[in-house]
Amino acid sequence: MAAYLQWRRFVFFDKELVKEPQGNDGAAPGAAPASGTAASKFLCLPPGITVCDSGRGSLVFGDMEGQIWFLPRSLQLTGFQAYKLRVTHLYQLKQHNILASVGEDEEGINPLVKIWNLEKRDGGNPLCTRIFPAIPGTEPTVVSCLTVHENLNFMAIGFTDGSVTLNKGDITRDRHSKTQILHKGNYPVTGLAFRQAGKTTHLFVVTTENVQSYIVSGKDYPRVELDTHGCGLRCSALSDPSQDLQFIVAGDECVYLYQPDERGPCFAFEGHKLIAHWFRGYLVIVCRDRKVSPKSEFTSRDSQSSDKQILNIYDLCNKFIAYSAVFEDVVDVLAEWGSLYVLTRDGRVHALQEKDTQTKLEMLFKKNLFEMAINLAKSQHLDSDGLAQIFMQYGDHLYSKGNHDGAVQQYIRTIGKLEPSYVIRKFLDAQRIHNLTAYLQTLHRQSLANADHTTLLLNCYTKLKDSSKLEEFIKTKSESEVHFDVETAIKVLRQAGYYSHALYLAENHAHHEWYLKIQLEDIKNYQEALQYIGKLPFEQAESNMKRYGKILMHHIPEQTTQLLKGLCTDYRPSLEGRGDREAPGCRANSEEFIPIFANNPRELKAFLEHMSEVQPDSPQGIYDTLLELRLQNWAHEKDPQVKEKLHAEAISLLKSGRFCNVFDKALVLCQMHDFQDGVLYLYEQGKLFQQIMHYHMQHEQYRQVIAVCERHGEQEPSLWEQALSYFARKEEDCKEYVAAVLKHIENKNLMPPLLVVQTLAHNSTATLSVIRDYLVQKLQKQSQQIAQDELRVRRYREETTRIRQEIQELKASPKIFQKTKCSICNSALELPSVHFLCGHSFHQHCFESYSESDADCPTCLPENRKVMDMIRAQEQKRDLHDQFQHQLKCSNDSFSVIADYFGRGVFNKLTLLTDPPTARLTTSLEAGLQRDLLMHSRRGT
């Protein structure tokens, strides 16, 4: 039981008298008065009002004359004659434009029920769809109350004799409705109300002495006795869903609330109750300020006493009185158009307009009633922004009073709406760090914290040295439960020295870089860090080895080398009891890890040799580094046996064929380490015979010089010339080697004799005896060649004389054709035939088939063409020489002219491919003529 005397009183409603409308465009009830005399007149209802109700946008009144009046929002009062005598009860449905009324058409106790369809008209009045007597039996009794279900299928009528009738079916039609007595009792029925819960319909029945409920939607209508306290007429009401549709019974001592099967809470509101009404979450009670008997109230309902009456508006949820005022002779309280309307006996209508929520909250704020303001805002369904503003003001109030614990609780309720920095600044003092911690914890739980908030919270934990809270904060069960920035938390914990907590976060949330940083830089646990890298996926293991490989190699070289070997060949994460070992592994680029071994040559050698053996297709950098490492070891080794072994390994690596594309790099490495055998091998592989020759010359290795010439002279004949020049410059006795070189030069005809003599003239030890045999043999060959040339000249002259004679004979003497066979098919000649002066004869059809020209003999044409080409070549050569001389003299840039002729191949030295090797003498007339002809013929084509 709640005593209302403890409840605070407020003025949350504005009271004013309803005025008559101005002209035709009337104002709404409760509107502010307009200026002028016309607006100063108050609205006055007709006299004799006996009953009131509201709904569907109108206030409905019944009077002693049998008329029903409607007051719409425009305040234009209209009415019609419903009964001949009086109207006693009205019920306006809220969801249908149907009005149920009870009244009298004749003297005596014979009340009639009429159902009106307000949307249809009958002669200007609403259509009455049904009329039936209210009394269920033959005994006359007075109707005390009336209620109708909104689905139009139930209507209940209560009587003063304690009986209740139930009309079931369509109440607007006689044929579809059935009337039966639901309840009989000894006490007058003072209130009825239907309650719909799902498909079940309950009917509350209250008398002056008890309260009961019936289930009317089924059969047998089961009854439940709820209480043995009753109430007077109009002192019961049904609440809205905010109070779970409870039935309210306003007794003189208390106000009771009922569910269909039990009694609910009660409130000790004292005073003799006259009217109870429910309005938008408020309970409206009209009572006398002096106690009178409830029974006398029932019988003196129409009395004209002028006792003062108090109207209280209670907020049952928030436990305060929203409004309280004194009225004289209240007829009824109605609710419509969002306001309350109090009708008094003098015909005036008082409008109670509820203040807006913000105004009510400001009134509460002025009195520092923040808890009540919060409850009010929630009941008024204020949005979250508005609630947050109240929480903030409440927190500020508590903070100013020194109640920091209470203040932070209010600030916590603003999370998501209020900027966190506003709260954090208030609690930065070291004495309030536990309040700040509580706020930041909630901020993280709602996933609204940023990195700065996480840093601050962790610093609070570390300052408080609250390890249990710290562990509870960071050790979440799943990733979805993490309400903070993990990386920020790791940084703060690391800075504060909580390495184990930082490692836990880094490992569980896959922040591998931070885990390794802490292990290597703070804890110095290199072995654990290496094992952790070995458990990572390939990409992450590769990147972290590139980053931390040097540190690990410095402290644990052997284990690091083993991990690198696996990473670069067939890497699989080392997960205990997990992983498919048969799945193909990944491998990294081994060349990228070479810098890790900068100060560990032994491990580097093992790594490189492992890669070259296990993975022959390793990058070229592996072999380059391995060669350099072996050459370094060879160069610095003092032990002859070990040095020989290293020498063999280096040569073997060079001969592996891995340096074909990086020949220059390998050569530079060998030269840097003075690895001569490797240099010579690479020279030979690169066909650098000149360099091989120079190497042996520098070291005065005469036999090696001859050997190089013999081995590579066929590919590069100039080696013999260089050898001869080399030995010619030597002042030592090199006759043996000079003789060997001269012999080869003579056999291959590599140098003119005069050049040989000039070359050897620089050697003071080379006597004539050294080249005597060479000169003699050379002169003999030249003599033989001269004889051959003279014989050929003589033959050419004889041939020329013979040809001239034939030409003369052809000019002066007739030519007799005695050929009997065709020169093409060798068949006997037949007419028609073709004869040429050269002596060849042809069938005409053979000639036409094979000849290229009518004037040329097909047989002699190839030879004649060759001669003609030679003649044309000589003429072109003569013309070309003249043209070249002319351009050279007239041009301003002689070099460009010469370059142009070089580009056209004019000065190329050409050799006729059909000549035998012995005919390559510059002194031969025939060879010279043929070269000239061939050169010009090619330019002509």
mmCIF file with all atom_site columns, C-alpha atoms in Angstrom, residues 438-601:
data_model
loop_
_atom_site.group_PDB
_atom_site.id
_atom_site.type_symbol
_atom_site.label_atom_id
_atom_site.label_alt_id
_atom_site.label_comp_id
_atom_site.label_asym_id
_atom_site.label_entity_id
_atom_site.label_seq_id
_atom_site.pdbx_PDB_ins_code
_atom_site.Cartn_x
_atom_site.Cartn_y
_atom_site.Cartn_z
_atom_site.occupancy
_atom_site.B_iso_or_equiv
_atom_site.pdbx_formal_charge
_atom_site.auth_seq_id
_atom_site.auth_comp_id
_atom_site.auth_asym_id
_atom_site.auth_atom_id
_atom_site.pdbx_PDB_model_num
ATOM 1   C CA . ALA A 1 438 ? 34.134 2.280   -13.564 1.00 0.00 ? 438 ALA A CA 1
ATOM 2   C CA . TYR A 1 439 ? 33.107 4.711   -16.304 1.00 0.00 ? 439 TYR A CA 1
ATOM 3   C CA . LEU A 1 440 ? 35.791 3.502   -18.713 1.00 0.00 ? 440 LEU A CA 1
ATOM 4   C CA . GLN A 1 441 ? 34.927 -0.139  -18.058 1.00 0.00 ? 441 GLN A CA 1
ATOM 5   C CA . THR A 1 442 ? 31.333 0.465   -19.080 1.00 0.00 ? 442 THR A CA 1
ATOM 6   C CA . LEU A 1 443 ? 32.475 2.471   -22.080 1.00 0.00 ? 443 LEU A CA 1
ATOM 7   C CA . HIS A 1 444 ? 34.487 -0.524  -23.255 1.00 0.00 ? 444 HIS A CA 1
ATOM 8   C CA . ARG A 1 445 ? 31.732 -3.031  -22.559 1.00 0.00 ? 445 ARG A CA 1
ATOM 9   C CA . GLN A 1 446 ? 29.464 -1.071  -24.887 1.00 0.00 ? 446 GLN A CA 1
ATOM 10  C CA . SER A 1 447 ? 32.195 -1.066  -27.579 1.00 0.00 ? 447 SER A CA 1
ATOM 11  C CA . LEU A 1 448 ? 32.262 2.725   -27.690 1.00 0.00 ? 448 LEU A CA 1
ATOM 12  C CA . ALA A 1 449 ? 35.828 3.251   -26.510 1.00 0.00 ? 449 ALA A CA 1
ATOM 13  C CA . ASN A 1 450 ? 38.627 4.468   -28.708 1.00 0.00 ? 450 ASN A CA 1
ATOM 14  C CA . ALA A 1 451 ? 42.347 3.919   -28.379 1.00 0.00 ? 451 ALA A CA 1
ATOM 15  C CA . ASP A 1 452 ? 42.767 6.822   -25.944 1.00 0.00 ? 452 ASP A CA 1
ATOM 16  C CA . HIS A 1 453 ? 40.078 5.426   -23.655 1.00 0.00 ? 453 HIS A CA 1
ATOM 17  C CA . THR A 1 454 ? 41.757 2.030   -23.665 1.00 0.00 ? 454 THR A CA 1
ATOM 18  C CA . THR A 1 455 ? 45.074 3.632   -22.790 1.00 0.00 ? 455 THR A CA 1
ATOM 19  C CA . LEU A 1 456 ? 43.498 5.548   -19.943 1.00 0.00 ? 456 LEU A CA 1
ATOM 20  C CA . LEU A 1 457 ? 41.680 2.509   -18.537 1.00 0.00 ? 457 LEU A CA 1
ATOM 21  C CA . LEU A 1 458 ? 44.786 0.348   -18.570 1.00 0.00 ? 458 LEU A CA 1
ATOM 22  C CA . ASN A 1 459 ? 46.743 3.127   -16.909 1.00 0.00 ? 459 ASN A CA 1
ATOM 23  C CA . CYS A 1 460 ? 44.051 3.228   -14.230 1.00 0.00 ? 460 CYS A CA 1
ATOM 24  C CA . TYR A 1 461 ? 44.435 -0.502  -13.651 1.00 0.00 ? 461 TYR A CA 1
ATOM 25  C CA . THR A 1 462 ? 48.192 -0.216  -13.427 1.00 0.00 ? 462 THR A CA 1
ATOM 26  C CA . LYS A 1 463 ? 48.000 2.780   -11.087 1.00 0.00 ? 463 LYS A CA 1
ATOM 27  C CA . LEU A 1 464 ? 45.577 0.904   -8.847  1.00 0.00 ? 464 LEU A CA 1
ATOM 28  C CA . LYS A 1 465 ? 47.728 -2.245  -9.198  1.00 0.00 ? 465 LYS A CA 1
ATOM 29  C CA . ASP A 1 466 ? 44.519 -4.166  -9.699  1.00 0.00 ? 466 ASP A CA 1
ATOM 30  C CA . SER A 1 467 ? 45.841 -7.242  -11.486 1.00 0.00 ? 467 SER A CA 1
ATOM 31  C CA . SER A 1 468 ? 42.596 -9.175  -11.124 1.00 0.00 ? 468 SER A CA 1
ATOM 32  C CA . LYS A 1 469 ? 40.568 -6.481  -12.865 1.00 0.00 ? 469 LYS A CA 1
ATOM 33  C CA . LEU A 1 470 ? 43.263 -6.147  -15.486 1.00 0.00 ? 470 LEU A CA 1
ATOM 34  C CA . GLU A 1 471 ? 43.206 -9.861  -16.248 1.00 0.00 ? 471 GLU A CA 1
ATOM 35  C CA . GLU A 1 472 ? 39.421 -9.885  -16.309 1.00 0.00 ? 472 GLU A CA 1
ATOM 36  C CA . PHE A 1 473 ? 39.510 -7.005  -18.780 1.00 0.00 ? 473 PHE A CA 1
ATOM 37  C CA . ILE A 1 474 ? 41.970 -8.513  -21.231 1.00 0.00 ? 474 ILE A CA 1
ATOM 38  C CA . LYS A 1 475 ? 41.231 -12.242 -20.935 1.00 0.00 ? 475 LYS A CA 1
ATOM 39  C CA . THR A 1 476 ? 38.022 -12.468 -22.921 1.00 0.00 ? 476 THR A CA 1
ATOM 40  C CA . LYS A 1 477 ? 36.693 -15.768 -24.134 1.00 0.00 ? 477 LYS A CA 1
ATOM 41  C CA . SER A 1 478 ? 36.179 -14.886 -27.772 1.00 0.00 ? 478 SER A CA 1
ATOM 42  C CA . GLU A 1 479 ? 37.039 -12.240 -30.302 1.00 0.00 ? 479 GLU A CA 1
ATOM 43  C CA . SER A 1 480 ? 33.456 -10.946 -30.263 1.00 0.00 ? 480 SER A CA 1
ATOM 44  C CA . GLU A 1 481 ? 33.773 -10.090 -26.558 1.00 0.00 ? 481 GLU A CA 1
ATOM 45  C CA . VAL A 1 482 ? 36.710 -7.759  -27.092 1.00 0.00 ? 482 VAL A CA 1
ATOM 46  C CA . HIS A 1 483 ? 35.550 -4.202  -26.429 1.00 0.00 ? 483 HIS A CA 1
ATOM 47  C CA . PHE A 1 484 ? 38.838 -2.373  -26.822 1.00 0.00 ? 484 PHE A CA 1
ATOM 48  C CA . ASP A 1 485 ? 41.606 -1.679  -29.273 1.00 0.00 ? 485 ASP A CA 1
ATOM 49  C CA . VAL A 1 486 ? 43.983 -4.593  -28.750 1.00 0.00 ? 486 VAL A CA 1
ATOM 50  C CA . GLU A 1 487 ? 47.048 -2.907  -30.203 1.00 0.00 ? 487 GLU A CA 1
ATOM 51  C CA . THR A 1 488 ? 46.655 0.089   -27.904 1.00 0.00 ? 488 THR A CA 1
ATOM 52  C CA . ALA A 1 489 ? 46.268 -2.212  -24.913 1.00 0.00 ? 489 ALA A CA 1
ATOM 53  C CA . ILE A 1 490 ? 49.461 -4.039  -25.820 1.00 0.00 ? 490 ILE A CA 1
ATOM 54  C CA . LYS A 1 491 ? 51.383 -0.776  -26.062 1.00 0.00 ? 491 LYS A CA 1
ATOM 55  C CA . VAL A 1 492 ? 50.172 0.439   -22.675 1.00 0.00 ? 492 VAL A CA 1
ATOM 56  C CA . LEU A 1 493 ? 50.830 -2.863  -20.925 1.00 0.00 ? 493 LEU A CA 1
ATOM 57  C CA . ARG A 1 494 ? 54.266 -3.071  -22.432 1.00 0.00 ? 494 ARG A CA 1
ATOM 58  C CA . GLN A 1 495 ? 55.087 0.445   -21.336 1.00 0.00 ? 495 GLN A CA 1
ATOM 59  C CA . ALA A 1 496 ? 53.851 -0.289  -17.825 1.00 0.00 ? 496 ALA A CA 1
ATOM 60  C CA . GLY A 1 497 ? 55.958 -3.432  -17.587 1.00 0.00 ? 497 GLY A CA 1
ATOM 61  C CA . TYR A 1 498 ? 53.073 -5.931  -17.686 1.00 0.00 ? 498 TYR A CA 1
ATOM 62  C CA . TYR A 1 499 ? 54.844 -8.074  -20.246 1.00 0.00 ? 499 TYR A CA 1
ATOM 63  C CA . SER A 1 500 ? 52.959 -11.299 -19.550 1.00 0.00 ? 500 SER A CA 1
ATOM 64  C CA . HIS A 1 501 ? 49.621 -9.575  -20.039 1.00 0.00 ? 501 HIS A CA 1
ATOM 65  C CA . ALA A 1 502 ? 50.844 -7.893  -23.206 1.00 0.00 ? 502 ALA A CA 1
ATOM 66  C CA . LEU A 1 503 ? 52.097 -11.249 -24.521 1.00 0.00 ? 503 LEU A CA 1
ATOM 67  C CA . TYR A 1 504 ? 48.738 -12.825 -23.766 1.00 0.00 ? 504 TYR A CA 1
ATOM 68  C CA . LEU A 1 505 ? 46.909 -10.211 -25.793 1.00 0.00 ? 505 LEU A CA 1
ATOM 69  C CA . ALA A 1 506 ? 49.385 -10.315 -28.663 1.00 0.00 ? 506 ALA A CA 1
ATOM 70  C CA . GLU A 1 507 ? 49.276 -14.103 -28.907 1.00 0.00 ? 507 GLU A CA 1
ATOM 71  C CA . ASN A 1 508 ? 45.524 -14.526 -28.571 1.00 0.00 ? 508 ASN A CA 1
ATOM 72  C CA . HIS A 1 509 ? 44.674 -11.750 -31.011 1.00 0.00 ? 509 HIS A CA 1
ATOM 73  C CA . ALA A 1 510 ? 47.362 -12.594 -33.586 1.00 0.00 ? 510 ALA A CA 1
ATOM 74  C CA . HIS A 1 511 ? 49.409 -9.430  -33.153 1.00 0.00 ? 511 HIS A CA 1
ATOM 75  C CA . HIS A 1 512 ? 52.559 -11.287 -34.085 1.00 0.00 ? 512 HIS A CA 1
ATOM 76  C CA . GLU A 1 513 ? 54.808 -8.263  -34.449 1.00 0.00 ? 513 GLU A CA 1
ATOM 77  C CA . TRP A 1 514 ? 54.041 -7.058  -30.938 1.00 0.00 ? 514 TRP A CA 1
ATOM 78  C CA . TYR A 1 515 ? 54.537 -10.521 -29.498 1.00 0.00 ? 515 TYR A CA 1
ATOM 79  C CA . LEU A 1 516 ? 57.967 -10.758 -31.083 1.00 0.00 ? 516 LEU A CA 1
ATOM 80  C CA . LYS A 1 517 ? 58.899 -7.211  -30.081 1.00 0.00 ? 517 LYS A CA 1
ATOM 81  C CA . ILE A 1 518 ? 58.180 -7.961  -26.450 1.00 0.00 ? 518 ILE A CA 1
ATOM 82  C CA . GLN A 1 519 ? 59.940 -11.316 -26.504 1.00 0.00 ? 519 GLN A CA 1
ATOM 83  C CA . LEU A 1 520 ? 63.037 -10.027 -28.249 1.00 0.00 ? 520 LEU A CA 1
ATOM 84  C CA . GLU A 1 521 ? 63.370 -6.460  -27.019 1.00 0.00 ? 521 GLU A CA 1
ATOM 85  C CA . ASP A 1 522 ? 61.955 -6.654  -23.504 1.00 0.00 ? 522 ASP A CA 1
ATOM 86  C CA . ILE A 1 523 ? 62.106 -10.213 -22.196 1.00 0.00 ? 523 ILE A CA 1
ATOM 87  C CA . LYS A 1 524 ? 65.064 -11.322 -24.374 1.00 0.00 ? 524 LYS A CA 1
ATOM 88  C CA . ASN A 1 525 ? 63.537 -14.759 -24.784 1.00 0.00 ? 525 ASN A CA 1
ATOM 89  C CA . TYR A 1 526 ? 64.967 -15.552 -28.198 1.00 0.00 ? 526 TYR A CA 1
ATOM 90  C CA . GLN A 1 527 ? 64.212 -19.258 -28.150 1.00 0.00 ? 527 GLN A CA 1
ATOM 91  C CA . GLU A 1 528 ? 60.525 -18.680 -27.444 1.00 0.00 ? 528 GLU A CA 1
ATOM 92  C CA . ALA A 1 529 ? 60.322 -16.031 -30.146 1.00 0.00 ? 529 ALA A CA 1
ATOM 93  C CA . LEU A 1 530 ? 61.854 -18.386 -32.707 1.00 0.00 ? 530 LEU A CA 1
ATOM 94  C CA . GLN A 1 531 ? 59.429 -21.152 -31.802 1.00 0.00 ? 531 GLN A CA 1
ATOM 95  C CA . TYR A 1 532 ? 56.546 -18.701 -32.111 1.00 0.00 ? 532 TYR A CA 1
ATOM 96  C CA . ILE A 1 533 ? 57.660 -17.714 -35.607 1.00 0.00 ? 533 ILE A CA 1
ATOM 97  C CA . GLY A 1 534 ? 57.774 -21.379 -36.531 1.00 0.00 ? 534 GLY A CA 1
ATOM 98  C CA . LYS A 1 535 ? 54.072 -21.673 -35.658 1.00 0.00 ? 535 LYS A CA 1
ATOM 99  C CA . LEU A 1 536 ? 52.959 -18.772 -37.818 1.00 0.00 ? 536 LEU A CA 1
ATOM 100 C CA . PRO A 1 537 ? 51.466 -19.055 -41.303 1.00 0.00 ? 537 PRO A CA 1
ATOM 101 C CA . PHE A 1 538 ? 53.934 -18.806 -44.129 1.00 0.00 ? 538 PHE A CA 1
ATOM 102 C CA . GLU A 1 539 ? 53.458 -15.135 -45.071 1.00 0.00 ? 539 GLU A CA 1
ATOM 103 C CA . GLN A 1 540 ? 53.748 -13.945 -41.481 1.00 0.00 ? 540 GLN A CA 1
ATOM 104 C CA . ALA A 1 541 ? 56.661 -16.216 -40.690 1.00 0.00 ? 541 ALA A CA 1
ATOM 105 C CA . GLU A 1 542 ? 58.476 -14.921 -43.766 1.00 0.00 ? 542 GLU A CA 1
ATOM 106 C CA . SER A 1 543 ? 57.927 -11.234 -42.941 1.00 0.00 ? 543 SER A CA 1
ATOM 107 C CA . ASN A 1 544 ? 58.926 -11.640 -39.297 1.00 0.00 ? 544 ASN A CA 1
ATOM 108 C CA . MET A 1 545 ? 62.097 -13.541 -40.150 1.00 0.00 ? 545 MET A CA 1
ATOM 109 C CA . LYS A 1 546 ? 63.095 -10.716 -42.471 1.00 0.00 ? 546 LYS A CA 1
ATOM 110 C CA . ARG A 1 547 ? 62.500 -8.266  -39.640 1.00 0.00 ? 547 ARG A CA 1
ATOM 111 C CA . TYR A 1 548 ? 64.005 -10.116 -36.679 1.00 0.00 ? 548 TYR A CA 1
ATOM 112 C CA . GLY A 1 549 ? 66.291 -12.609 -38.386 1.00 0.00 ? 549 GLY A CA 1
ATOM 113 C CA . LYS A 1 550 ? 69.520 -10.711 -37.604 1.00 0.00 ? 550 LYS A CA 1
ATOM 114 C CA . ILE A 1 551 ? 68.742 -10.561 -33.875 1.00 0.00 ? 551 ILE A CA 1
ATOM 115 C CA . LEU A 1 552 ? 67.878 -14.240 -33.753 1.00 0.00 ? 552 LEU A CA 1
ATOM 116 C CA . MET A 1 553 ? 70.940 -15.177 -35.818 1.00 0.00 ? 553 MET A CA 1
ATOM 117 C CA . HIS A 1 554 ? 73.168 -13.281 -33.424 1.00 0.00 ? 554 HIS A CA 1
ATOM 118 C CA . HIS A 1 555 ? 71.906 -15.120 -30.325 1.00 0.00 ? 555 HIS A CA 1
ATOM 119 C CA . ILE A 1 556 ? 70.754 -18.551 -31.546 1.00 0.00 ? 556 ILE A CA 1
ATOM 120 C CA . PRO A 1 557 ? 72.415 -19.037 -34.952 1.00 0.00 ? 557 PRO A CA 1
ATOM 121 C CA . GLU A 1 558 ? 71.960 -22.789 -35.338 1.00 0.00 ? 558 GLU A CA 1
ATOM 122 C CA . GLN A 1 559 ? 68.214 -22.864 -34.589 1.00 0.00 ? 559 GLN A CA 1
ATOM 123 C CA . THR A 1 560 ? 67.643 -19.776 -36.724 1.00 0.00 ? 560 THR A CA 1
ATOM 124 C CA . THR A 1 561 ? 69.504 -21.372 -39.639 1.00 0.00 ? 561 THR A CA 1
ATOM 125 C CA . GLN A 1 562 ? 67.390 -24.504 -39.361 1.00 0.00 ? 562 GLN A CA 1
ATOM 126 C CA . LEU A 1 563 ? 64.179 -22.472 -39.459 1.00 0.00 ? 563 LEU A CA 1
ATOM 127 C CA . LEU A 1 564 ? 65.418 -20.538 -42.485 1.00 0.00 ? 564 LEU A CA 1
ATOM 128 C CA . LYS A 1 565 ? 66.237 -23.768 -44.282 1.00 0.00 ? 565 LYS A CA 1
ATOM 129 C CA . GLY A 1 566 ? 62.696 -24.987 -43.760 1.00 0.00 ? 566 GLY A CA 1
ATOM 130 C CA . LEU A 1 567 ? 61.187 -21.623 -44.637 1.00 0.00 ? 567 LEU A CA 1
ATOM 131 C CA . CYS A 1 568 ? 63.001 -21.545 -47.974 1.00 0.00 ? 568 CYS A CA 1
ATOM 132 C CA . THR A 1 569 ? 62.394 -25.156 -48.986 1.00 0.00 ? 569 THR A CA 1
ATOM 133 C CA . ASP A 1 570 ? 59.165 -26.720 -47.696 1.00 0.00 ? 570 ASP A CA 1
ATOM 134 C CA . TYR A 1 571 ? 57.646 -24.696 -44.863 1.00 0.00 ? 571 TYR A CA 1
ATOM 135 C CA . ARG A 1 572 ? 54.795 -25.966 -42.724 1.00 0.00 ? 572 ARG A CA 1
ATOM 136 C CA . PRO A 1 573 ? 53.783 -24.315 -39.414 1.00 0.00 ? 573 PRO A CA 1
ATOM 137 C CA . SER A 1 574 ? 54.839 -26.393 -36.425 1.00 0.00 ? 574 SER A CA 1
ATOM 138 C CA . LEU A 1 575 ? 51.415 -26.677 -34.758 1.00 0.00 ? 575 LEU A CA 1
ATOM 139 C CA . GLU A 1 576 ? 51.251 -29.288 -32.010 1.00 0.00 ? 576 GLU A CA 1
ATOM 140 C CA . GLY A 1 577 ? 48.831 -32.011 -32.911 1.00 0.00 ? 577 GLY A CA 1
ATOM 141 C CA . ARG A 1 578 ? 47.504 -30.092 -35.903 1.00 0.00 ? 578 ARG A CA 1
ATOM 142 C CA . GLY A 1 579 ? 48.256 -29.532 -39.534 1.00 0.00 ? 579 GLY A CA 1
ATOM 143 C CA . ASP A 1 580 ? 48.279 -31.759 -42.563 1.00 0.00 ? 580 ASP A CA 1
ATOM 144 C CA . ARG A 1 581 ? 51.864 -32.788 -43.015 1.00 0.00 ? 581 ARG A CA 1
ATOM 145 C CA . GLU A 1 582 ? 51.074 -34.220 -46.463 1.00 0.00 ? 582 GLU A CA 1
ATOM 146 C CA . ALA A 1 583 ? 49.844 -30.893 -47.812 1.00 0.00 ? 583 ALA A CA 1
ATOM 147 C CA . PRO A 1 584 ? 52.315 -29.077 -50.075 1.00 0.00 ? 584 PRO A CA 1
ATOM 148 C CA . GLY A 1 585 ? 54.381 -26.536 -48.210 1.00 0.00 ? 585 GLY A CA 1
ATOM 149 C CA . CYS A 1 586 ? 55.395 -23.043 -49.195 1.00 0.00 ? 586 CYS A CA 1
ATOM 150 C CA . ARG A 1 587 ? 58.865 -21.714 -49.764 1.00 0.00 ? 587 ARG A CA 1
ATOM 151 C CA . ALA A 1 588 ? 60.324 -18.247 -49.533 1.00 0.00 ? 588 ALA A CA 1
ATOM 152 C CA . ASN A 1 589 ? 62.901 -16.572 -51.738 1.00 0.00 ? 589 ASN A CA 1
ATOM 153 C CA . SER A 1 590 ? 66.131 -17.709 -50.109 1.00 0.00 ? 590 SER A CA 1
ATOM 154 C CA . GLU A 1 591 ? 68.116 -14.858 -51.677 1.00 0.00 ? 591 GLU A CA 1
ATOM 155 C CA . GLU A 1 592 ? 66.216 -12.332 -49.545 1.00 0.00 ? 592 GLU A CA 1
ATOM 156 C CA . PHE A 1 593 ? 67.520 -13.881 -46.305 1.00 0.00 ? 593 PHE A CA 1
ATOM 157 C CA . ILE A 1 594 ? 71.231 -13.712 -47.147 1.00 0.00 ? 594 ILE A CA 1
ATOM 158 C CA . PRO A 1 595 ? 71.754 -10.358 -45.307 1.00 0.00 ? 595 PRO A CA 1
ATOM 159 C CA . ILE A 1 596 ? 70.689 -12.045 -42.075 1.00 0.00 ? 596 ILE A CA 1
ATOM 160 C CA . PHE A 1 597 ? 73.969 -14.037 -42.110 1.00 0.00 ? 597 PHE A CA 1
ATOM 161 C CA . ALA A 1 598 ? 76.171 -10.925 -42.340 1.00 0.00 ? 598 ALA A CA 1
ATOM 162 C CA . ASN A 1 599 ? 78.230 -11.846 -39.264 1.00 0.00 ? 599 ASN A CA 1
ATOM 163 C CA . ASN A 1 600 ? 77.776 -15.610 -39.390 1.00 0.00 ? 600 ASN A CA 1
ATOM 164 C CA . PRO A 1 601 ? 79.760 -16.990 -42.356 1.00 0.00 ? 601 PRO A CA 1
#
